[in-house]
Amino acid sequence: METILIFLQREANRAVERAFGMTEEAEIAPCPEAFGHYQCNSAPRLAKVLKTNPRAVAEKIVGALELKGACSKVEIAGPGFINFTLAPEFLSKELQKQFSDPLLGMPRHKKQKIVVDFSSPNVAKELHVGHIRSTIIGDCLCRLFEFLGSDVLRLNHVGDWGTQFGMLIAYMKEFAPEKKDVGLDSLMNWYRAAKKCFDADPDFQKRAQGEVVKLQSGDPEALKAWKLICEVSRKGFQEIYDLLGVKIIERGESFYNPMLPSVVKELEEKGLITVSNGAKCLFLEGFKNREGEMLPLMVQKSDGGFNYDTTDMAAIRQRIFEEKADRIIYVTDNGQALHFQMIFAAAEKAGWLDRKKVQVDHVGFGLVLGLDGKKFKTRSGDTEKLIDLLTEAIDQARAVLQEKMPDASSAELGSLAKIIGIDAVKYSDLSTHRTKDYTFSYEKMLRFEGNTAVFLLYAYVRINGIKRKVGAEIDVEQLNIQHSAEVALALHIRRFGEILESVVRDLFPNRLAEYLYELSDKFNAFYRDCRIEGTPEQASRLVLSELTAKVLKQGLEILGLETVERM
């Protein structure tokens, strides 16, 4: 089902061709309701090409339009802006089609293979608050592309290889040989102790480096210890992914380790490697430091070891040639933007990446800040554990609900608190422009008013309450939009596909969050101004309410939020 924006753009293109005999991509965009519903801004630009008055150009375009009753009014404003006001009858028919459309008004997309690389914690360390944005944003983007029918590969590129494991294995052998009842807390403590030994004791450092060699060469004892570390970490990660409702496939650095020598060899054979201070590097045009020196992408260290750059080069090659990805999305913090720009440029230079065939995106994001405006930490100054943050959100949601729902059972409160607490955390993050930092506040995110998950959930609960109270069947054929509040709500519902198209293109989930907040707000205005129960318009308004609920529920599901029936 095409969007209204696409429909108007096509008709404006045809009008330009009829009026001037030229092919032109019309500029159509939503406009403030005071002026209409959509606006065409092409006339001023065309006037420069045609060397004539923009308003005269607009008049010719309007005269050539064939909108088939879609608009009740088409007006020219200012220096040739064309404002379209949609007819209520047209909107009614559009929403009837949208009601039964599986994609709720979103145009069909060609099925693609999408690889999303997100979350990516380090093994032997706990997920902390710094991982929340990558995990939530990545899951949201996966849900969006899955909704559109794409084949989505959700990858968790965990840090499960390298020097730190030699260090940890050496420590475990010497100081914790029994390795009984190993938990993530034990691993964290051993890692901290191993790091101190590594930094202070040259002999321990040598033994740790020896364990790295053993691990890389497949020594059975080293591999056994490594597998134990990974398994313990995996269980700790999974507890949080289950709580967040996030599905993800672990494919860490170790997966790509066997590929690293062939990556370097291929780059050498293509003449792309320059040896700098004994290290094998790629120097890429356009990447320089402040002194104007070219930045190196190091794929092999002077001691023959591999690093993060090598692994990411192996990963992008594997995703292009073996996974046959149409689009690869990396969700990491803003600080890694330059790194991925260099990886993409290097993959192009190597002849692996053809951007006409494969789209690559780095989805960067800002920091989570505490109320003091600094990185979010515990009162003791440690980095906040993600499990503690989520548990606190659930506890605080329960306290709010207990006050609002004194008649609710303990079991109901527990179930609702879990959903609302997690939803509140997710929505607080996703409703923020991802490239910006945001301040984390339990009090703000659990409010029943304003742009919060609770506000959206309450709108959904209200609609279900109306349906239960009225008790009538929904008959989509009865939809007949008339009142101005109905028009405003209907127009917003019909723009659902336009918003999703925007998120698919630019990967900013906050646009969908903002759309759903406005949808809830417009429904509340409609509910205030248009009585439903017992009126001649009851059947029509029930359809409008039900479609609001359908779009709201689907939008929340794409964001990764669960809905509730009562609160």
Tab-separated table of C-alpha atoms in Angstrom, residues 124-127 168 171 181-193 229 232-233 236 239 385 387-388:
chain	number	residue	atom	x	y	z
A	124	ALA	CA	34.362	-12.100	31.489
A	125	LYS	CA	32.740	-8.732	32.143
A	126	GLU	CA	29.162	-7.875	33.054
A	127	LEU	CA	26.794	-5.945	30.839
A	168	LEU	CA	42.761	-14.584	32.817
A	171	TYR	CA	45.517	-16.346	36.736
A	181	ASP	CA	30.888	-22.776	41.237
A	182	VAL	CA	32.250	-20.208	38.815
A	183	GLY	CA	29.925	-17.256	38.276
A	184	LEU	CA	30.250	-13.972	36.444
A	185	ASP	CA	31.152	-12.214	39.703
A	186	SER	CA	34.071	-14.624	40.157
A	187	LEU	CA	35.273	-13.977	36.604
A	188	MET	CA	35.064	-10.225	37.139
A	189	ASN	CA	37.098	-10.477	40.352
A	190	TRP	CA	39.686	-12.762	38.709
A	191	TYR	CA	39.951	-10.436	35.734
A	192	ARG	CA	40.666	-7.421	37.964
A	193	ALA	CA	43.249	-9.389	39.949
A	229	ILE	CA	34.898	-18.376	30.706
A	232	VAL	CA	29.742	-18.401	32.342
A	233	SER	CA	29.624	-15.018	30.604
A	236	GLY	CA	25.015	-13.777	32.577
A	239	GLU	CA	19.609	-13.287	31.794
A	385	LYS	CA	25.432	-2.875	36.192
A	387	ILE	CA	20.868	-5.873	35.625
A	388	ASP	CA	20.745	-3.526	38.637
